[in-house]
Amino acid sequence: MIGPEVEVYEVGPRDGLQNDPRDLPADWKVSLVDRLSHCGFKRIEVASFVSPRAVPAMKDSARVMAGIRRAPGVGYVALVPNLKGYLAARDAGADEVAVFVSASEGFSRANVGCTVAEGIERAGTVAALATSDGIPVRGYVSCVTDCPFDGSVCPETVAEAAVALRDLGCHEVSLGDTIGRATPNRLGRMLEAVLKRVPADCLAGHFHDTAGRALANVETALAFGLRKFDASIGGLGGCPFAPGAPGNVATESVAERLRRLGYAIQLDVERLAAVARFARADSALEVPEEKGPNNVGERQKET
Ligand code: HMG
Ligand code: MG
């Protein structure tokens, strides 16, 4: 018997590459997204429109968004910190935008240079305009159990931030274990507090795998009723402003775990494995031409 359906939301091209030590050209990023487009994802977070001084690796987001070949049925999402970022994402044709706030003051200051309250206000400006433009808004809350600067985070504070994002119009709130320190017990306590105020079908789990507990945390969140998980192909990733946040949980590992647990997923595991190899190659130049279902190999030669 096949269990309930779970969505795996791909964040590799954004969360995975924003801190990548390789100097990856825009064409390579386009190729990554094009390969992911044929793996069965409903949504792929392609890029972020943030200050290029803050995150140099995302400076070519407009080029990447312009270069991808959009597959039918796939939503291409862009992360935005403020109005300037939103306008750029809208111009680039983002199907959905993601705003982000922190549950802790220390990370908010390091990440976006403002307090949590100011971050929520900026998110509100974006959400109001996006809503009037008919563009869906996803919200992130970072540091849901631990902050690299302030230590452990109170579950009630996370619930407050999640409610604030919902009130701004976010259709979904992704709960981020930004530095991968959550344990299943502490994650559970946080989820209990959030679920008193936000229904499970409006939540996603976003677990970094720093301590190797991300899959256990996915299982905990499943037990609490969450059915959406963010993951990064090949386990790429980290946050430049969160010391000790090296990698998001790998998409292919989440897919495999969900399949073993009997959940229904819409992902093609063989294609995922091939894209994970592509994503992890030491350098873009070492990546062999791999002719994808949309003839990506040929297009790369043209560009
Ligand atoms: P700031 O310096 O306070 O901004 O940065 P500002 O308004 O004073 O502007 C300073 C300069 O940045 C100006 O340029 C602006 O035009 C420019 P100048 O006049 O000096 O030449 N600027 C921008 N440029 C491009 N795009 C923009 C933009 N906004 C201003 N959108 C700011 C504030 C928020 C912009 C900055 O701190 C920033 O970009 N931070 C982004 C940090 C980031 O991307 N972090 C990683 C993503 S969050 C994450 O990974 C966590 C998550 O995965 C969940 C989890 O794991 O928990 C989502
Ligand atoms: Mg993250």
mmCIF file of C-alpha atoms and ligand atoms in Angstrom:
data_model
loop_
_atom_site.group_PDB
_atom_site.id
_atom_site.type_symbol
_atom_site.label_atom_id
_atom_site.label_comp_id
_atom_site.label_asym_id
_atom_site.label_seq_id
_atom_site.Cartn_x
_atom_site.Cartn_y
_atom_site.Cartn_z
ATOM 1 C CA MET A 1 0.000 0.000 0.000
ATOM 2 C CA ILE A 2 1.323 3.448 -0.903
ATOM 3 C CA GLY A 3 1.249 6.014 1.890
ATOM 4 C CA PRO A 4 0.446 9.714 1.741
ATOM 5 C CA GLU A 5 2.176 11.921 -0.794
ATOM 6 C CA VAL A 6 5.168 13.976 0.298
ATOM 7 C CA GLU A 7 6.589 16.904 -1.655
ATOM 8 C CA VAL A 8 10.337 17.307 -1.815
ATOM 9 C CA TYR A 9 11.094 20.956 -2.555
ATOM 10 C CA GLU A 10 14.457 21.346 -4.263
ATOM 11 C CA VAL A 11 16.688 24.107 -2.870
ATOM 12 C CA GLY A 12 20.072 23.051 -4.307
ATOM 13 C CA PRO A 13 20.473 25.779 -6.934
ATOM 14 C CA ARG A 14 19.857 28.436 -4.249
ATOM 15 C CA ASP A 15 20.689 27.177 -0.750
ATOM 16 C CA GLY A 16 23.134 24.654 -2.175
ATOM 17 C CA LEU A 17 25.110 27.050 -4.335
ATOM 18 C CA GLN A 18 24.958 30.302 -2.337
ATOM 19 C CA ASN A 19 28.086 29.326 -0.410
ATOM 20 C CA ASP A 20 29.713 27.031 -2.934
ATOM 21 C CA PRO A 21 33.513 27.250 -3.020
ATOM 22 C CA ARG A 22 33.655 26.426 -6.745
ATOM 23 C CA ASP A 23 33.522 29.330 -9.136
ATOM 24 C CA LEU A 24 30.509 28.081 -11.043
ATOM 25 C CA PRO A 25 29.483 29.868 -14.235
ATOM 26 C CA ALA A 26 25.854 30.789 -14.859
ATOM 27 C CA ASP A 27 25.636 28.250 -17.713
ATOM 28 C CA TRP A 28 26.525 25.457 -15.314
ATOM 29 C CA LYS A 29 23.806 26.598 -12.891
ATOM 30 C CA VAL A 30 21.324 26.714 -15.768
ATOM 31 C CA SER A 31 22.327 23.186 -16.690
ATOM 32 C CA LEU A 32 21.802 22.040 -13.098
ATOM 33 C CA VAL A 33 18.295 23.520 -12.993
ATOM 34 C CA ASP A 34 17.446 22.065 -16.424
ATOM 35 C CA ARG A 35 18.485 18.605 -15.251
ATOM 36 C CA LEU A 36 16.447 19.009 -12.057
ATOM 37 C CA SER A 37 13.445 20.106 -14.117
ATOM 38 C CA HIS A 38 13.016 16.538 -15.373
ATOM 39 C CA CYS A 39 13.239 14.753 -12.014
ATOM 40 C CA GLY A 40 9.595 15.256 -11.022
ATOM 41 C CA PHE A 41 9.810 18.267 -8.673
ATOM 42 C CA LYS A 42 6.787 20.522 -8.378
ATOM 43 C CA ARG A 43 9.023 23.421 -7.346
ATOM 44 C CA ILE A 44 12.694 24.287 -7.597
ATOM 45 C CA GLU A 45 14.270 27.221 -5.754
ATOM 46 C CA VAL A 46 16.497 28.470 -8.523
ATOM 47 C CA ALA A 47 18.203 31.585 -7.222
ATOM 48 C CA SER A 48 18.183 34.488 -4.807
ATOM 49 C CA PHE A 49 17.975 38.193 -5.527
ATOM 50 C CA VAL A 50 20.073 39.433 -2.631
ATOM 51 C CA SER A 51 22.929 41.891 -2.357
ATOM 52 C CA PRO A 52 25.802 40.593 -4.530
ATOM 53 C CA ARG A 53 28.146 42.034 -1.916
ATOM 54 C CA ALA A 54 26.503 39.858 0.729
ATOM 55 C CA VAL A 55 26.333 36.690 -1.398
ATOM 56 C CA PRO A 56 28.603 36.901 -4.450
ATOM 57 C CA ALA A 57 27.687 33.390 -5.605
ATOM 58 C CA MET A 58 24.125 34.546 -6.378
ATOM 59 C CA LYS A 59 25.161 37.602 -8.420
ATOM 60 C CA ASP A 60 24.143 35.966 -11.689
ATOM 61 C CA SER A 61 20.614 35.020 -10.605
ATOM 62 C CA ALA A 62 18.946 37.035 -13.380
ATOM 63 C CA ARG A 63 21.084 35.285 -16.006
ATOM 64 C CA VAL A 64 20.273 31.906 -14.515
ATOM 65 C CA MET A 65 16.532 32.610 -14.460
ATOM 66 C CA ALA A 66 16.691 33.846 -18.061
ATOM 67 C CA GLY A 67 18.665 30.810 -19.222
ATOM 68 C CA ILE A 68 16.626 27.937 -17.818
ATOM 69 C CA ARG A 69 14.220 25.943 -19.941
ATOM 70 C CA ARG A 70 10.997 25.874 -17.996
ATOM 71 C CA ALA A 71 9.324 22.501 -17.881
ATOM 72 C CA PRO A 72 5.536 22.349 -17.719
ATOM 73 C CA GLY A 73 4.188 21.798 -14.216
ATOM 74 C CA VAL A 74 7.349 22.983 -12.450
ATOM 75 C CA GLY A 75 7.302 26.196 -10.397
ATOM 76 C CA TYR A 76 10.559 28.181 -10.409
ATOM 77 C CA VAL A 77 11.035 30.000 -7.109
ATOM 78 C CA ALA A 78 13.344 32.884 -6.144
ATOM 79 C CA LEU A 79 14.408 33.886 -2.627
ATOM 80 C CA VAL A 80 14.153 37.630 -1.919
ATOM 81 C CA PRO A 81 15.163 39.694 1.143
ATOM 82 C CA ASN A 82 13.438 42.996 0.352
ATOM 83 C CA LEU A 83 11.516 45.032 -2.196
ATOM 84 C CA LYS A 84 14.524 45.491 -4.484
ATOM 85 C CA GLY A 85 15.020 41.736 -4.597
ATOM 86 C CA TYR A 86 11.325 41.131 -5.183
ATOM 87 C CA LEU A 87 11.195 43.494 -8.162
ATOM 88 C CA ALA A 88 14.224 41.768 -9.701
ATOM 89 C CA ALA A 89 12.697 38.334 -9.121
ATOM 90 C CA ARG A 90 9.404 39.413 -10.656
ATOM 91 C CA ASP A 91 11.228 40.833 -13.709
ATOM 92 C CA ALA A 92 13.070 37.533 -13.998
ATOM 93 C CA GLY A 93 9.757 35.667 -14.150
ATOM 94 C CA ALA A 94 9.765 33.919 -10.772
ATOM 95 C CA ASP A 95 6.617 31.797 -10.406
ATOM 96 C CA GLU A 96 6.818 32.100 -6.622
ATOM 97 C CA VAL A 97 8.985 34.080 -4.222
ATOM 98 C CA ALA A 98 10.349 33.088 -0.821
ATOM 99 C CA VAL A 99 10.857 35.589 1.993
ATOM 100 C CA PHE A 100 12.933 34.754 5.050
ATOM 101 C CA VAL A 101 13.103 35.774 8.685
ATOM 102 C CA SER A 102 14.955 34.440 11.679
ATOM 103 C CA ALA A 103 13.592 33.277 15.012
ATOM 104 C CA SER A 104 16.736 34.659 16.654
ATOM 105 C CA GLU A 105 18.109 38.189 16.753
ATOM 106 C CA GLY A 106 21.761 37.196 16.323
ATOM 107 C CA PHE A 107 21.228 35.387 13.036
ATOM 108 C CA SER A 108 18.851 38.082 11.759
ATOM 109 C CA ARG A 109 21.552 40.723 12.221
ATOM 110 C CA ALA A 110 24.242 38.567 10.612
ATOM 111 C CA ASN A 111 22.078 37.477 7.718
ATOM 112 C CA VAL A 112 20.095 40.553 6.761
ATOM 113 C CA GLY A 113 21.473 43.317 8.979
ATOM 114 C CA CYS A 114 18.268 44.050 10.884
ATOM 115 C CA THR A 115 16.172 42.917 13.839
ATOM 116 C CA VAL A 116 13.629 40.113 13.602
ATOM 117 C CA ALA A 117 10.782 42.664 13.734
ATOM 118 C CA GLU A 118 12.329 44.712 10.914
ATOM 119 C CA GLY A 119 12.832 41.501 8.915
ATOM 120 C CA ILE A 120 9.140 40.670 9.302
ATOM 121 C CA GLU A 121 8.266 44.178 8.163
ATOM 122 C CA ARG A 122 10.426 43.786 5.020
ATOM 123 C CA ALA A 123 8.831 40.411 4.356
ATOM 124 C CA GLY A 124 5.436 42.112 4.689
ATOM 125 C CA THR A 125 6.301 44.694 2.034
ATOM 126 C CA VAL A 126 7.290 41.911 -0.361
ATOM 127 C CA ALA A 127 4.295 39.729 0.476
ATOM 128 C CA ALA A 128 1.805 42.574 -0.030
ATOM 129 C CA LEU A 129 3.114 43.420 -3.496
ATOM 130 C CA ALA A 130 3.556 39.795 -4.542
ATOM 131 C CA THR A 131 0.000 39.028 -3.462
ATOM 132 C CA SER A 132 -1.354 41.923 -5.505
ATOM 133 C CA ASP A 133 0.769 40.672 -8.446
ATOM 134 C CA GLY A 134 -0.712 37.180 -8.034
ATOM 135 C CA ILE A 135 2.662 35.629 -7.143
ATOM 136 C CA PRO A 136 2.536 33.071 -4.307
ATOM 137 C CA VAL A 137 4.799 33.685 -1.323
ATOM 138 C CA ARG A 138 6.616 31.063 0.726
ATOM 139 C CA GLY A 139 8.156 32.058 4.067
ATOM 140 C CA TYR A 140 11.189 30.723 5.878
ATOM 141 C CA VAL A 141 11.893 30.856 9.586
ATOM 142 C CA SER A 142 15.575 30.206 10.303
ATOM 143 C CA CYS A 143 17.196 28.929 13.481
ATOM 144 C CA VAL A 144 14.127 27.053 14.678
ATOM 145 C CA THR A 145 15.990 25.253 17.448
ATOM 146 C CA ASP A 146 19.492 26.771 17.527
ATOM 147 C CA CYS A 147 21.168 29.992 16.507
ATOM 148 C CA PRO A 148 24.914 30.112 15.831
ATOM 149 C CA PHE A 149 25.080 33.367 17.811
ATOM 150 C CA ASP A 150 22.359 33.204 20.482
ATOM 151 C CA GLY A 151 22.270 29.485 21.316
ATOM 152 C CA SER A 152 19.041 27.573 21.783
ATOM 153 C CA VAL A 153 15.825 29.132 20.566
ATOM 154 C CA CYS A 154 12.492 29.107 22.401
ATOM 155 C CA PRO A 155 9.755 27.129 20.548
ATOM 156 C CA GLU A 156 7.197 29.883 21.241
ATOM 157 C CA THR A 157 9.377 32.420 19.412
ATOM 158 C CA VAL A 158 9.422 30.164 16.370
ATOM 159 C CA ALA A 159 5.633 29.833 16.539
ATOM 160 C CA GLU A 160 5.338 33.649 16.702
ATOM 161 C CA ALA A 161 7.492 34.060 13.586
ATOM 162 C CA ALA A 162 5.581 31.357 11.701
ATOM 163 C CA VAL A 163 2.251 32.985 12.560
ATOM 164 C CA ALA A 164 3.600 36.388 11.519
ATOM 165 C CA LEU A 165 4.568 34.994 8.101
ATOM 166 C CA ARG A 166 1.175 33.333 7.679
ATOM 167 C CA ASP A 167 -0.527 36.607 8.614
ATOM 168 C CA LEU A 168 1.489 38.360 5.901
ATOM 169 C CA GLY A 169 0.035 35.950 3.340
ATOM 170 C CA CYS A 170 2.660 33.205 3.078
ATOM 171 C CA HIS A 171 0.884 30.066 1.907
ATOM 172 C CA GLU A 172 3.595 27.930 3.477
ATOM 173 C CA VAL A 173 6.230 28.347 6.159
ATOM 174 C CA SER A 174 9.447 26.390 5.969
ATOM 175 C CA LEU A 175 11.043 25.720 9.355
ATOM 176 C CA GLY A 176 14.816 25.896 9.063
ATOM 177 C CA ASP A 177 17.311 24.038 11.208
ATOM 178 C CA THR A 178 19.882 26.370 9.748
ATOM 179 C CA ILE A 179 22.940 24.896 11.432
ATOM 180 C CA GLY A 180 21.804 21.286 11.686
ATOM 181 C CA ARG A 181 21.905 21.089 15.477
ATOM 182 C CA ALA A 182 18.303 20.033 16.078
ATOM 183 C CA THR A 183 17.751 16.710 17.768
ATOM 184 C CA PRO A 184 14.501 14.840 17.127
ATOM 185 C CA ASN A 185 13.378 15.647 20.714
ATOM 186 C CA ARG A 186 14.021 19.366 20.506
ATOM 187 C CA LEU A 187 12.610 19.509 16.986
ATOM 188 C CA GLY A 188 9.485 17.790 18.315
ATOM 189 C CA ARG A 189 9.062 20.383 21.080
ATOM 190 C CA MET A 190 9.359 23.181 18.537
ATOM 191 C CA LEU A 191 6.832 21.493 16.213
ATOM 192 C CA GLU A 192 4.374 21.043 19.073
ATOM 193 C CA ALA A 193 4.457 24.788 19.721
ATOM 194 C CA VAL A 194 4.144 25.732 16.043
ATOM 195 C CA LEU A 195 1.401 23.211 15.282
ATOM 196 C CA LYS A 196 -0.810 24.722 17.987
ATOM 197 C CA ARG A 197 -0.985 27.786 15.752
ATOM 198 C CA VAL A 198 -0.219 26.738 12.165
ATOM 199 C CA PRO A 199 -1.643 23.615 10.475
ATOM 200 C CA ALA A 200 0.797 20.942 9.302
ATOM 201 C CA ASP A 201 -0.212 21.283 5.652
ATOM 202 C CA CYS A 202 1.102 24.885 5.705
ATOM 203 C CA LEU A 203 4.532 23.825 7.009
ATOM 204 C CA ALA A 204 7.705 22.430 5.471
ATOM 205 C CA GLY A 205 10.848 21.066 7.125
ATOM 206 C CA HIS A 206 14.220 22.515 6.084
ATOM 207 C CA PHE A 207 16.979 20.554 7.741
ATOM 208 C CA HIS A 208 20.697 21.051 7.338
ATOM 209 C CA ASP A 209 22.676 17.876 7.914
ATOM 210 C CA THR A 210 25.653 19.226 9.833
ATOM 211 C CA ALA A 211 25.404 16.655 12.606
ATOM 212 C CA GLY A 212 24.011 13.845 10.447
ATOM 213 C CA ARG A 213 20.572 14.060 12.057
ATOM 214 C CA ALA A 214 18.593 15.566 9.187
ATOM 215 C CA LEU A 215 16.970 12.299 8.109
ATOM 216 C CA ALA A 216 16.000 11.473 11.690
ATOM 217 C CA ASN A 217 14.514 14.958 11.869
ATOM 218 C CA VAL A 218 12.579 14.358 8.643
ATOM 219 C CA GLU A 219 11.101 11.239 10.267
ATOM 220 C CA THR A 220 10.198 13.210 13.398
ATOM 221 C CA ALA A 221 8.484 15.884 11.331
ATOM 222 C CA LEU A 222 6.603 13.204 9.355
ATOM 223 C CA ALA A 223 5.296 11.838 12.649
ATOM 224 C CA PHE A 224 4.017 15.342 13.447
ATOM 225 C CA GLY A 225 2.156 15.418 10.125
ATOM 226 C CA LEU A 226 4.491 17.502 7.925
ATOM 227 C CA ARG A 227 4.411 16.424 4.282
ATOM 228 C CA LYS A 228 6.830 18.849 2.636
ATOM 229 C CA PHE A 229 10.599 18.799 2.958
ATOM 230 C CA ASP A 230 13.279 21.006 1.493
ATOM 231 C CA ALA A 231 16.375 19.226 0.241
ATOM 232 C CA SER A 232 19.407 19.938 -1.872
ATOM 233 C CA ILE A 233 20.625 17.748 -4.677
ATOM 234 C CA GLY A 234 23.912 16.061 -3.787
ATOM 235 C CA GLY A 235 23.684 17.554 -0.270
ATOM 236 C CA LEU A 236 25.099 20.822 -1.594
ATOM 237 C CA GLY A 237 24.859 23.784 0.617
ATOM 238 C CA GLY A 238 25.158 25.948 3.640
ATOM 239 C CA CYS A 239 24.475 29.491 4.647
ATOM 240 C CA PRO A 240 27.252 32.080 4.348
ATOM 241 C CA PHE A 241 26.031 33.823 7.514
ATOM 242 C CA ALA A 242 25.627 30.764 9.723
ATOM 243 C CA PRO A 243 29.008 29.408 10.762
ATOM 244 C CA GLY A 244 28.772 25.612 10.835
ATOM 245 C CA ALA A 245 25.976 25.187 8.299
ATOM 246 C CA PRO A 246 27.762 23.210 5.616
ATOM 247 C CA GLY A 247 25.079 21.162 3.923
ATOM 248 C CA ASN A 248 21.391 20.744 3.324
ATOM 249 C CA VAL A 249 20.054 17.243 3.588
ATOM 250 C CA ALA A 250 20.601 15.519 0.237
ATOM 251 C CA THR A 251 17.529 15.255 -1.989
ATOM 252 C CA GLU A 252 18.384 11.737 -3.101
ATOM 253 C CA SER A 253 18.697 10.582 0.543
ATOM 254 C CA VAL A 254 15.356 12.124 1.498
ATOM 255 C CA ALA A 255 13.713 10.543 -1.553
ATOM 256 C CA GLU A 256 15.157 7.138 -0.694
ATOM 257 C CA ARG A 257 14.112 7.388 2.974
ATOM 258 C CA LEU A 258 10.573 8.452 2.063
ATOM 259 C CA ARG A 259 10.289 5.615 -0.450
ATOM 260 C CA ARG A 260 11.466 3.081 2.152
ATOM 261 C CA LEU A 261 8.946 4.432 4.668
ATOM 262 C CA GLY A 262 6.190 3.895 2.099
ATOM 263 C CA TYR A 263 5.370 7.510 1.266
ATOM 264 C CA ALA A 264 4.406 8.433 -2.283
ATOM 265 C CA ILE A 265 6.926 10.696 -3.993
ATOM 266 C CA GLN A 266 6.861 11.932 -7.549
ATOM 267 C CA LEU A 267 10.622 11.844 -8.076
ATOM 268 C CA ASP A 268 12.593 9.786 -10.578
ATOM 269 C CA VAL A 269 15.353 8.326 -8.377
ATOM 270 C CA GLU A 270 17.642 7.351 -11.268
ATOM 271 C CA ARG A 271 17.592 10.844 -12.687
ATOM 272 C CA LEU A 272 18.163 12.261 -9.202
ATOM 273 C CA ALA A 273 21.286 10.120 -8.810
ATOM 274 C CA ALA A 274 22.657 11.360 -12.145
ATOM 275 C CA VAL A 275 21.979 15.003 -11.261
ATOM 276 C CA ALA A 276 23.590 14.502 -7.831
ATOM 277 C CA ARG A 277 26.790 13.293 -9.571
ATOM 278 C CA PHE A 278 26.679 16.350 -11.822
ATOM 279 C CA ALA A 279 26.095 18.675 -8.851
ATOM 280 C CA ARG A 280 28.996 17.283 -6.824
ATOM 281 C CA ALA A 281 31.699 17.233 -9.504
ATOM 282 C CA ASP A 282 34.845 18.978 -8.231
ATOM 283 C CA SER A 283 34.744 21.623 -10.869
ATOM 284 C CA ALA A 284 32.291 22.618 -13.542
ATOM 285 C CA LEU A 285 34.973 21.844 -16.129
ATOM 286 C CA GLU A 286 35.285 18.248 -14.947
ATOM 287 C CA VAL A 287 31.618 17.536 -15.425
ATOM 288 C CA PRO A 288 31.135 15.170 -18.366
ATOM 289 C CA GLU A 289 28.529 16.101 -20.928
ATOM 290 C CA GLU A 290 25.459 14.267 -19.844
ATOM 291 C CA LYS A 291 22.734 14.488 -22.418
ATOM 292 C CA GLY A 292 19.569 15.100 -20.431
ATOM 293 C CA PRO A 293 15.988 14.502 -21.480
ATOM 294 C CA ASN A 294 15.797 18.085 -22.735
ATOM 295 C CA ASN A 295 19.030 17.780 -24.709
ATOM 296 C CA VAL A 296 20.932 19.846 -22.184
ATOM 297 C CA GLY A 297 24.285 18.508 -23.367
ATOM 298 C CA GLU A 298 23.783 19.898 -26.848
ATOM 299 C CA ARG A 299 22.643 23.272 -25.569
ATOM 300 C CA GLN A 300 25.697 23.599 -23.355
ATOM 301 C CA LYS A 301 27.918 23.254 -26.431
ATOM 302 C CA GLU A 302 25.992 26.052 -28.125
ATOM 303 C CA THR A 303 26.474 28.566 -25.288
HETATM 304 P P1 HMG B 1 22.066 46.219 3.590
HETATM 305 O O1 HMG B 1 23.506 46.524 3.317
HETATM 306 O O2 HMG B 1 21.493 46.526 4.932
HETATM 307 O O3 HMG B 1 21.116 46.879 2.478
HETATM 308 O O4 HMG B 1 21.808 44.707 3.240
HETATM 309 P P2 HMG B 1 20.906 48.339 2.054
HETATM 310 O O5 HMG B 1 19.439 48.491 1.800
HETATM 311 O O6 HMG B 1 21.587 49.302 2.997
HETATM 312 O O7 HMG B 1 21.678 48.412 0.646
HETATM 313 C C1 HMG B 1 23.076 48.238 0.557
HETATM 314 C C2 HMG B 1 23.440 47.962 -0.871
HETATM 315 O O8 HMG B 1 22.891 46.684 -1.262
HETATM 316 C C3 HMG B 1 22.878 48.972 -1.865
HETATM 317 O O9 HMG B 1 23.791 49.043 -2.958
HETATM 318 C C4 HMG B 1 21.618 48.320 -2.333
HETATM 319 O O10 HMG B 1 21.198 48.758 -3.609
HETATM 320 C C5 HMG B 1 22.026 46.856 -2.395
HETATM 321 P P3 HMG B 1 24.817 50.273 -3.088
HETATM 322 O O11 HMG B 1 23.935 51.489 -3.201
HETATM 323 O O12 HMG B 1 25.624 50.301 -1.800
HETATM 324 O O13 HMG B 1 25.592 49.938 -4.308
HETATM 325 N N1 HMG B 1 20.890 45.944 -2.256
HETATM 326 C C6 HMG B 1 20.626 44.956 -3.127
HETATM 327 N N2 HMG B 1 21.253 44.551 -4.248
HETATM 328 C C7 HMG B 1 20.716 43.506 -4.905
HETATM 329 N N3 HMG B 1 19.605 42.865 -4.495
HETATM 330 C C8 HMG B 1 18.954 43.254 -3.383
HETATM 331 C C9 HMG B 1 19.476 44.346 -2.658
HETATM 332 N N4 HMG B 1 19.086 44.969 -1.527
HETATM 333 C C10 HMG B 1 19.962 45.954 -1.300
HETATM 334 N N5 HMG B 1 17.863 42.589 -2.994
HETATM 335 C C11 HMG B 1 20.380 42.936 2.552
HETATM 336 C C12 HMG B 1 20.548 44.140 3.451
HETATM 337 C C13 HMG B 1 19.149 42.198 3.017
HETATM 338 C C14 HMG B 1 20.184 43.404 1.121
HETATM 339 C C15 HMG B 1 21.646 42.056 2.644
HETATM 340 O O14 HMG B 1 21.975 41.828 3.993
HETATM 341 C C16 HMG B 1 21.454 40.764 1.932
HETATM 342 O O15 HMG B 1 21.353 40.702 0.723
HETATM 343 N N6 HMG B 1 21.405 39.642 2.676
HETATM 344 C C17 HMG B 1 21.131 38.362 2.073
HETATM 345 C C18 HMG B 1 21.626 37.297 2.937
HETATM 346 C C19 HMG B 1 21.399 35.954 2.304
HETATM 347 O O16 HMG B 1 21.153 35.812 1.115
HETATM 348 N N7 HMG B 1 21.504 34.880 3.139
HETATM 349 C C20 HMG B 1 21.309 33.556 2.695
HETATM 350 C C21 HMG B 1 19.869 33.239 2.432
HETATM 351 S S1 HMG B 1 18.945 32.890 3.923
HETATM 352 C C22 HMG B 1 19.292 31.220 4.238
HETATM 353 O O17 HMG B 1 20.127 30.640 3.613
HETATM 354 C C23 HMG B 1 18.463 30.487 5.271
HETATM 355 C C24 HMG B 1 17.419 29.559 4.626
HETATM 356 O O18 HMG B 1 18.035 28.610 3.759
HETATM 357 C C25 HMG B 1 16.624 28.820 5.707
HETATM 358 C C26 HMG B 1 17.520 28.146 6.769
HETATM 359 O O19 HMG B 1 18.423 27.373 6.404
HETATM 360 O O20 HMG B 1 17.267 28.429 7.931
HETATM 361 C C27 HMG B 1 16.415 30.356 3.776
HETATM 362 MG MG MG B 2 19.002 26.772 4.477
#
